[in-house]
Amino acid sequence: MTALSSRPDAALSTSPADEEVDEWLESWEGLVAARGTARAGEIMDALRRRAATNSVAAPKVTTTDYVNTIPADQEPTYPGDERLERRYRKWLRWNAAMLVHRAQRPDVSVGGHISTYAGAATLYEIGLNNFFRGQDHPGGGDQVFFQGHASPGMYSRAFLEGRLTEAQLDGFRQEASRAPHGLSSYPHPRLMPEFWQFPTVSMGLGPINAIYQAQMNRYLHHRGIADTSDQRVWAFLGDGEMDEPESRGALQLAANEGLDNLTFVVNCNLQRLDGPVRGNGKIVQELEATFTGAGWDVIKVLWGREWDELLAADRTGELVRIMNETLDGDYQTFKAESGGFIRDNFFGRSPVTKSLVEHLSDDDIWNLKRGGHDYQKVYAAYDRAVAVTGRPTVILVQTVKGYGLGTSFESRNATHQMKKFTAADIKVFRDRMDIPISDKVIDDDPYAVPYYHPGAGDEAIEYLLEKRRSLGGFVPERRRSRSQISLPAVSDKAFAQAAKGSGHQQAATTMAFVRLLKDLMREKGVGERIVPIIPDEARTFGIDAFFPTAKIYNPNGQNYLAVDRELFLSYKEAPTGQLLHVGINEAGAAAGFTAAGTAYSTHGQPMIPIYVFYSMFGFQRTGDAFWAAADQMTRGFIIGATAGRTTLTGEGLQHADGHSPVLAATNPALRIYDPAYGYEIAHIVRDGLHRMYGEHDLGDDERNVMYYLTVYNEPMLQPAEPEDVDVDGILAGLHRIAEAGAGAPSDAGTQRPQAQLLASGVAVPWALEARELLAADWGVDAAVWSVTSWAQLRREALDCEAQRLLDVEAEPRVPYVRRRLGAEPGPIIATSDFDSTQPDLLRPFLTQDFATLGADGFGFSDTRAAARRHFRIDAHSMVVRTLQLLADRGEVDERAPVEAAATYRLGEVTAGTSGTAGGDS
């Protein structure tokens, strides 16, 4: 326990030197008593300002005392019927707990969390009864990020509202075996597309996504796309969750942009999954300092109304001192003990505080509630939060995890993992919740204890429903109707430049993409919907060309004199800016991408986010965010620029991306492409725009996808689109760009050896070079195929296999890759600028001899040609590997590959020639 203070018990000192202080204190007490705390606060602020002008030192304060921010005399009157709300809140608690408990019957045991919602029920109910606006509200619906582990409470409420049935409650975490009545474990919009809006249970993503959702609301408003001025974002978070870097990493953005449409509610039950959040500290005070320093308004709700009388009687400040000094580990312990224990070990730390509770029984002391369980206190905080202007607000609410579940659950370290009750626990909980269920029903089968619903005509149910009607409908709710809005088709003109190629000038595919983006942004009906997102690398990617025209979004405008204002490509910010420039902040960019890419659902406004970034810092760094984006059914384009393990040359290991497409391929919502040429990019982007935003009846599963394109910074001549271009092949993942037979004609009656060279992205020119070498030096004819998507080809092939297993009597469907390559002669040699895992994805579906070349291992700094020779992925390596396979088949002399390796000096990195110099890095 914390050591007791040596401060004297007496309120006033008899020292003559302190008599003046005593007089001031007496005057202050009179002011508070006569004029109230609000007026006292105004006078205090005036004194602080005057003290500053007189150079009187004042302490720099980032934390306040461990008491409620809003004094009791400033609390508004609670507008609801507490009697009815307490009544059905008990039903909510009961049904939420039974939902999890029933799912633990021995033949199922699928898990779940009981204690989180039990401790946070009041926080949600105050919002749902008074603040959270549904989508039918005249001002538009609020966006509420529910704490993931509290999902049983949201299901319980939907049951009372008539939105979910008992069968659905019993389908909790049994989505396939109980289909169509299954309920997802946590908020998963993809799994429950008419219920949940935001996925939150990947800890830390909820806070940052909420911030960027609030920003997107303002972005849409400032650009005149949607009136979001009356909408608010609420995020319910855990105090343990606030340790995640993403939870705190974007707080300054919310403050800098004055996002007063954003409220965080942090449920400070002082526990994480395994034990105290700060056993030896005070997480509320720590968070207060963090948010205050970041520029947020902070409201603390720590103590229920039962404490008001004690605090008012605390004329010495001893009670506040003990509150300040008591550690979180002790606060947790107090709620796991008894009233007598609290009397001795909390109030007993000072004779003054001990005397404050002499008139209270042990039960009275036990019933001194934490602030998060008091309707009045929580309502006052929410009411204050929505009135704050100019900055975001965080409400730090102290609760007890497992509140109301009984002593076996409340405040225990293991409570997060406790998923079921004993029969005795159920009976105690039943009595506390006033549920009319007999002992016999419980004893007959403790895993079949029924849910409770009083019937639709009950006054409490009618009250609950009326509250939601007055606020604009149910929350949470996701409406499919909003997702049906489509955009006009893009004209051929927007893609014409990409089809022409680069002529005699070299251009990297990154630049080819940026040129296409520039043309798309000019397209009427579509261009204004594009949201370019860049994490401080716009100049690297050539997107700085958009600065003067599209401008960078900043709600505060550009109030400084720009150093480069005279330049053509000057840095320009504006409230109506189109570009989201998030700084060095890939996590924030992914959050902004998600907010923009789901505006079709949250606001009924289709937006087209295009997030351009260093490919290495995409799926490696923020892969979890893209999984959450997939769960939220985000639509948009993700552009991994400066891609490849050997293409970024001098940047070296930490920039040498040889694996992002492999990581991305694990996300089923992504369509992954590695295009080689600008015209390929154009067809892929056109397909993406149509699939995600165009007029068709393919269904939401086909619309709710993201396109991931890798583009490079290596300059090359971009060829014009061939007249007979195989668009279907580009989109499916494979098309032939060069026929076999580049060398001299075969002797009469003889067949030259043949091979198939597969390459993607920046590796396609090496394959074309290898084709020339094979024909000229070794008499081998090779065709070259541009593999625009290894992943799409593999997925389609696996889908064919799955379909065959699903319908064993049906004629097997032949995979696209086999239809195109299955009958082609000779071995197959595949290469890319990525890990060998990528081209090897196709090996199982082809019967030819198959060789994979890949940039496996760590990257390093060198010339492109040297790096490619080092990894044996360049043109000469392709030639030698082709000859090896042909020699194994007896189609070329067995010495041919040995001679080729010597001729090309394959072991010398300085002998490599595949690759050009230049390109921004």
mmCIF file of N, CA and C in Angstrom, residues 149-223:
data_model
loop_
_atom_site.group_PDB
_atom_site.id
_atom_site.type_symbol
_atom_site.label_atom_id
_atom_site.label_comp_id
_atom_site.label_asym_id
_atom_site.label_seq_id
_atom_site.Cartn_x
_atom_site.Cartn_y
_atom_site.Cartn_z
ATOM 1 N N HIS A 149 -14.442 -6.344 -27.743
ATOM 2 C CA HIS A 149 -14.785 -7.372 -26.768
ATOM 3 C C HIS A 149 -16.154 -7.152 -26.131
ATOM 4 N N ALA A 150 -16.765 -6.002 -26.409
ATOM 5 C CA ALA A 150 -18.093 -5.709 -25.858
ATOM 6 C C ALA A 150 -19.217 -6.138 -26.792
ATOM 7 N N SER A 151 -18.900 -6.836 -27.868
ATOM 8 C CA SER A 151 -19.916 -7.192 -28.863
ATOM 9 C C SER A 151 -21.116 -7.944 -28.280
ATOM 10 N N PRO A 152 -20.969 -8.819 -27.271
ATOM 11 C CA PRO A 152 -22.168 -9.474 -26.727
ATOM 12 C C PRO A 152 -23.215 -8.485 -26.224
ATOM 13 N N GLY A 153 -22.775 -7.338 -25.718
ATOM 14 C CA GLY A 153 -23.728 -6.331 -25.264
ATOM 15 C C GLY A 153 -24.510 -5.724 -26.405
ATOM 16 N N MET A 154 -23.855 -5.523 -27.552
ATOM 17 C CA MET A 154 -24.557 -4.959 -28.705
ATOM 18 C C MET A 154 -25.564 -5.970 -29.265
ATOM 19 N N TYR A 155 -25.197 -7.246 -29.234
ATOM 20 C CA TYR A 155 -26.134 -8.285 -29.671
ATOM 21 C C TYR A 155 -27.315 -8.378 -28.705
ATOM 22 N N SER A 156 -27.026 -8.244 -27.417
ATOM 23 C CA SER A 156 -28.078 -8.298 -26.406
ATOM 24 C C SER A 156 -29.075 -7.168 -26.611
ATOM 25 N N ARG A 157 -28.570 -5.979 -26.915
ATOM 26 C CA ARG A 157 -29.479 -4.847 -27.135
ATOM 27 C C ARG A 157 -30.294 -5.062 -28.411
ATOM 28 N N ALA A 158 -29.658 -5.543 -29.453
ATOM 29 C CA ALA A 158 -30.379 -5.789 -30.706
ATOM 30 C C ALA A 158 -31.473 -6.831 -30.509
ATOM 31 N N PHE A 159 -31.270 -7.750 -29.578
ATOM 32 C CA PHE A 159 -32.301 -8.747 -29.246
ATOM 33 C C PHE A 159 -33.511 -8.066 -28.603
ATOM 34 N N LEU A 160 -33.268 -7.161 -27.644
ATOM 35 C CA LEU A 160 -34.380 -6.427 -27.031
ATOM 36 C C LEU A 160 -35.075 -5.529 -28.050
ATOM 37 N N GLU A 161 -34.312 -5.013 -29.016
ATOM 38 C CA GLU A 161 -34.885 -4.144 -30.037
ATOM 39 C C GLU A 161 -35.670 -4.907 -31.095
ATOM 40 N N GLY A 162 -35.560 -6.235 -31.073
ATOM 41 C CA GLY A 162 -36.252 -7.035 -32.073
ATOM 42 C C GLY A 162 -35.470 -7.230 -33.350
ATOM 43 N N ARG A 163 -34.206 -6.859 -33.349
ATOM 44 C CA ARG A 163 -33.379 -6.993 -34.558
ATOM 45 C C ARG A 163 -32.691 -8.346 -34.642
ATOM 46 N N LEU A 164 -32.502 -9.011 -33.526
ATOM 47 C CA LEU A 164 -31.902 -10.341 -33.498
ATOM 48 C C LEU A 164 -32.830 -11.295 -32.747
ATOM 49 N N THR A 165 -32.765 -12.552 -33.109
ATOM 50 C CA THR A 165 -33.608 -13.578 -32.493
ATOM 51 C C THR A 165 -32.807 -14.411 -31.506
ATOM 52 N N GLU A 166 -33.513 -15.234 -30.720
ATOM 53 C CA GLU A 166 -32.824 -16.157 -29.823
ATOM 54 C C GLU A 166 -31.936 -17.106 -30.614
ATOM 55 N N ALA A 167 -32.423 -17.547 -31.767
ATOM 56 C CA ALA A 167 -31.621 -18.458 -32.595
ATOM 57 C C ALA A 167 -30.309 -17.799 -33.000
ATOM 58 N N GLN A 168 -30.356 -16.509 -33.277
ATOM 59 C CA GLN A 168 -29.124 -15.811 -33.645
ATOM 60 C C GLN A 168 -28.200 -15.652 -32.448
ATOM 61 N N LEU A 169 -28.759 -15.353 -31.280
ATOM 62 C CA LEU A 169 -27.907 -15.278 -30.088
ATOM 63 C C LEU A 169 -27.215 -16.610 -29.855
ATOM 64 N N ASP A 170 -27.925 -17.697 -30.091
ATOM 65 C CA ASP A 170 -27.323 -19.020 -29.910
ATOM 66 C C ASP A 170 -26.346 -19.375 -31.018
ATOM 67 N N GLY A 171 -26.295 -18.550 -32.059
ATOM 68 C CA GLY A 171 -25.321 -18.752 -33.126
ATOM 69 C C GLY A 171 -24.051 -17.955 -32.924
ATOM 70 N N PHE A 172 -23.882 -17.383 -31.735
ATOM 71 C CA PHE A 172 -22.676 -16.602 -31.436
ATOM 72 C C PHE A 172 -21.427 -17.436 -31.671
ATOM 73 N N ARG A 173 -20.546 -16.940 -32.520
ATOM 74 C CA ARG A 173 -19.279 -17.591 -32.866
ATOM 75 C C ARG A 173 -19.472 -18.941 -33.562
ATOM 76 N N GLN A 174 -20.626 -19.138 -34.167
ATOM 77 C CA GLN A 174 -20.902 -20.380 -34.906
ATOM 78 C C GLN A 174 -21.504 -19.995 -36.261
ATOM 79 N N GLU A 175 -20.724 -19.275 -37.039
ATOM 80 C CA GLU A 175 -21.260 -18.629 -38.233
ATOM 81 C C GLU A 175 -21.563 -19.603 -39.358
ATOM 82 N N ALA A 176 -20.827 -20.700 -39.432
ATOM 83 C CA ALA A 176 -21.106 -21.692 -40.471
ATOM 84 C C ALA A 176 -22.046 -22.770 -39.960
ATOM 85 N N SER A 177 -21.754 -23.320 -38.782
ATOM 86 C CA SER A 177 -22.564 -24.429 -38.280
ATOM 87 C C SER A 177 -23.973 -23.999 -37.902
ATOM 88 N N ARG A 178 -24.178 -22.716 -37.620
ATOM 89 C CA ARG A 178 -25.513 -22.211 -37.280
ATOM 90 C C ARG A 178 -26.086 -21.313 -38.382
ATOM 91 N N ALA A 179 -25.457 -21.324 -39.536
ATOM 92 C CA ALA A 179 -25.933 -20.484 -40.639
ATOM 93 C C ALA A 179 -27.387 -20.820 -40.965
ATOM 94 N N PRO A 180 -28.214 -19.831 -41.279
ATOM 95 C CA PRO A 180 -27.891 -18.413 -41.464
ATOM 96 C C PRO A 180 -28.055 -17.584 -40.204
ATOM 97 N N HIS A 181 -27.987 -18.225 -39.040
ATOM 98 C CA HIS A 181 -28.247 -17.515 -37.785
ATOM 99 C C HIS A 181 -26.980 -17.190 -36.997
ATOM 100 N N GLY A 182 -25.796 -17.361 -37.611
ATOM 101 C CA GLY A 182 -24.565 -17.142 -36.871
ATOM 102 C C GLY A 182 -24.284 -15.671 -36.598
ATOM 103 N N LEU A 183 -23.600 -15.418 -35.496
ATOM 104 C CA LEU A 183 -23.140 -14.071 -35.143
ATOM 105 C C LEU A 183 -21.619 -14.084 -35.050
ATOM 106 N N SER A 184 -20.978 -13.061 -35.619
ATOM 107 C CA SER A 184 -19.525 -12.989 -35.566
ATOM 108 C C SER A 184 -19.063 -12.686 -34.145
ATOM 109 N N SER A 185 -17.850 -13.104 -33.856
ATOM 110 C CA SER A 185 -17.304 -12.937 -32.508
ATOM 111 C C SER A 185 -17.174 -11.466 -32.135
ATOM 112 N N TYR A 186 -16.730 -10.662 -33.057
ATOM 113 C CA TYR A 186 -16.451 -9.254 -32.820
ATOM 114 C C TYR A 186 -17.099 -8.420 -33.933
ATOM 115 N N PRO A 187 -16.967 -7.112 -33.887
ATOM 116 C CA PRO A 187 -17.511 -6.296 -34.978
ATOM 117 C C PRO A 187 -16.796 -6.574 -36.304
ATOM 118 N N HIS A 188 -17.453 -7.323 -37.173
ATOM 119 C CA HIS A 188 -16.902 -7.667 -38.483
ATOM 120 C C HIS A 188 -17.913 -7.291 -39.564
ATOM 121 N N PRO A 189 -17.782 -6.133 -40.176
ATOM 122 C CA PRO A 189 -18.751 -5.743 -41.206
ATOM 123 C C PRO A 189 -18.838 -6.722 -42.362
ATOM 124 N N ARG A 190 -17.730 -7.332 -42.746
ATOM 125 C CA ARG A 190 -17.772 -8.272 -43.871
ATOM 126 C C ARG A 190 -18.604 -9.497 -43.529
ATOM 127 N N LEU A 191 -18.579 -9.910 -42.283
ATOM 128 C CA LEU A 191 -19.333 -11.091 -41.873
ATOM 129 C C LEU A 191 -20.778 -10.757 -41.520
ATOM 130 N N MET A 192 -21.015 -9.534 -41.065
ATOM 131 C CA MET A 192 -22.381 -9.096 -40.741
ATOM 132 C C MET A 192 -22.609 -7.739 -41.412
ATOM 133 N N PRO A 193 -22.773 -7.743 -42.744
ATOM 134 C CA PRO A 193 -22.780 -6.488 -43.509
ATOM 135 C C PRO A 193 -24.008 -5.615 -43.326
ATOM 136 N N GLU A 194 -24.994 -6.048 -42.552
ATOM 137 C CA GLU A 194 -26.141 -5.192 -42.270
ATOM 138 C C GLU A 194 -26.161 -4.743 -40.804
ATOM 139 N N PHE A 195 -25.132 -5.073 -40.070
ATOM 140 C CA PHE A 195 -25.107 -4.758 -38.640
ATOM 141 C C PHE A 195 -23.916 -3.875 -38.288
ATOM 142 N N TRP A 196 -22.722 -4.403 -38.434
ATOM 143 C CA TRP A 196 -21.532 -3.668 -38.004
ATOM 144 C C TRP A 196 -21.051 -2.707 -39.084
ATOM 145 N N GLN A 197 -20.532 -1.558 -38.656
ATOM 146 C CA GLN A 197 -19.914 -0.602 -39.578
ATOM 147 C C GLN A 197 -18.396 -0.637 -39.524
ATOM 148 N N PHE A 198 -17.831 -0.827 -38.317
ATOM 149 C CA PHE A 198 -16.391 -0.684 -38.157
ATOM 150 C C PHE A 198 -15.796 -1.876 -37.416
ATOM 151 N N PRO A 199 -14.742 -2.493 -37.963
ATOM 152 C CA PRO A 199 -14.029 -3.550 -37.235
ATOM 153 C C PRO A 199 -13.054 -2.924 -36.244
ATOM 154 N N THR A 200 -13.053 -3.380 -35.012
ATOM 155 C CA THR A 200 -12.256 -2.695 -33.988
ATOM 156 C C THR A 200 -11.417 -3.622 -33.122
ATOM 157 N N VAL A 201 -11.532 -4.928 -33.282
ATOM 158 C CA VAL A 201 -10.923 -5.765 -32.246
ATOM 159 C C VAL A 201 -9.441 -6.026 -32.480
ATOM 160 N N SER A 202 -8.875 -5.602 -33.606
ATOM 161 C CA SER A 202 -7.423 -5.615 -33.721
ATOM 162 C C SER A 202 -6.928 -4.378 -32.978
ATOM 163 N N MET A 203 -6.464 -4.587 -31.761
ATOM 164 C CA MET A 203 -6.225 -3.493 -30.823
ATOM 165 C C MET A 203 -5.365 -2.388 -31.436
ATOM 166 N N GLY A 204 -5.824 -1.157 -31.263
ATOM 167 C CA GLY A 204 -5.087 0.013 -31.720
ATOM 168 C C GLY A 204 -5.579 0.571 -33.042
ATOM 169 N N LEU A 205 -6.213 -0.267 -33.866
ATOM 170 C CA LEU A 205 -6.685 0.228 -35.153
ATOM 171 C C LEU A 205 -7.959 1.050 -34.996
ATOM 172 N N GLY A 206 -8.763 0.740 -33.987
ATOM 173 C CA GLY A 206 -9.964 1.523 -33.738
ATOM 174 C C GLY A 206 -9.665 2.995 -33.498
ATOM 175 N N PRO A 207 -8.717 3.319 -32.606
ATOM 176 C CA PRO A 207 -8.417 4.734 -32.349
ATOM 177 C C PRO A 207 -7.947 5.491 -33.580
ATOM 178 N N ILE A 208 -6.990 4.937 -34.298
ATOM 179 C CA ILE A 208 -6.456 5.680 -35.444
ATOM 180 C C ILE A 208 -7.474 5.738 -36.571
ATOM 181 N N ASN A 209 -8.248 4.680 -36.769
ATOM 182 C CA ASN A 209 -9.275 4.713 -37.805
ATOM 183 C C ASN A 209 -10.374 5.715 -37.467
ATOM 184 N N ALA A 210 -10.686 5.843 -36.182
ATOM 185 C CA ALA A 210 -11.699 6.827 -35.772
ATOM 186 C C ALA A 210 -11.219 8.243 -36.057
ATOM 187 N N ILE A 211 -9.952 8.505 -35.805
ATOM 188 C CA ILE A 211 -9.409 9.836 -36.069
ATOM 189 C C ILE A 211 -9.509 10.168 -37.553
ATOM 190 N N TYR A 212 -9.104 9.231 -38.383
ATOM 191 C CA TYR A 212 -9.132 9.512 -39.819
ATOM 192 C C TYR A 212 -10.554 9.462 -40.377
ATOM 193 N N GLN A 213 -11.462 8.778 -39.696
ATOM 194 C CA GLN A 213 -12.868 8.858 -40.090
ATOM 195 C C GLN A 213 -13.398 10.264 -39.827
ATOM 196 N N ALA A 214 -13.046 10.810 -38.673
ATOM 197 C CA ALA A 214 -13.464 12.182 -38.366
ATOM 198 C C ALA A 214 -12.850 13.162 -39.364
ATOM 199 N N GLN A 215 -11.597 12.926 -39.735
ATOM 200 C CA GLN A 215 -10.980 13.780 -40.745
ATOM 201 C C GLN A 215 -11.699 13.655 -42.087
ATOM 202 N N MET A 216 -12.049 12.413 -42.473
ATOM 203 C CA MET A 216 -12.726 12.214 -43.751
ATOM 204 C C MET A 216 -14.084 12.905 -43.756
ATOM 205 N N ASN A 217 -14.766 12.890 -42.620
ATOM 206 C CA ASN A 217 -16.036 13.616 -42.538
ATOM 207 C C ASN A 217 -15.836 15.093 -42.876
ATOM 208 N N ARG A 218 -14.801 15.687 -42.299
ATOM 209 C CA ARG A 218 -14.518 17.093 -42.558
ATOM 210 C C ARG A 218 -14.045 17.304 -44.003
ATOM 211 N N TYR A 219 -13.255 16.394 -44.500
ATOM 212 C CA TYR A 219 -12.759 16.453 -45.882
ATOM 213 C C TYR A 219 -13.932 16.488 -46.861
ATOM 214 N N LEU A 220 -14.897 15.591 -46.665
ATOM 215 C CA LEU A 220 -16.068 15.557 -47.542
ATOM 216 C C LEU A 220 -16.859 16.859 -47.448
ATOM 217 N N HIS A 221 -16.939 17.402 -46.256
ATOM 218 C CA HIS A 221 -17.687 18.642 -46.056
ATOM 219 C C HIS A 221 -16.982 19.830 -46.715
ATOM 220 N N HIS A 222 -15.685 19.949 -46.471
ATOM 221 C CA HIS A 222 -14.941 21.080 -47.017
ATOM 222 C C HIS A 222 -14.895 21.054 -48.542
ATOM 223 N N ARG A 223 -14.922 19.865 -49.108
ATOM 224 C CA ARG A 223 -14.869 19.761 -50.568
ATOM 225 C C ARG A 223 -16.260 19.820 -51.193
#
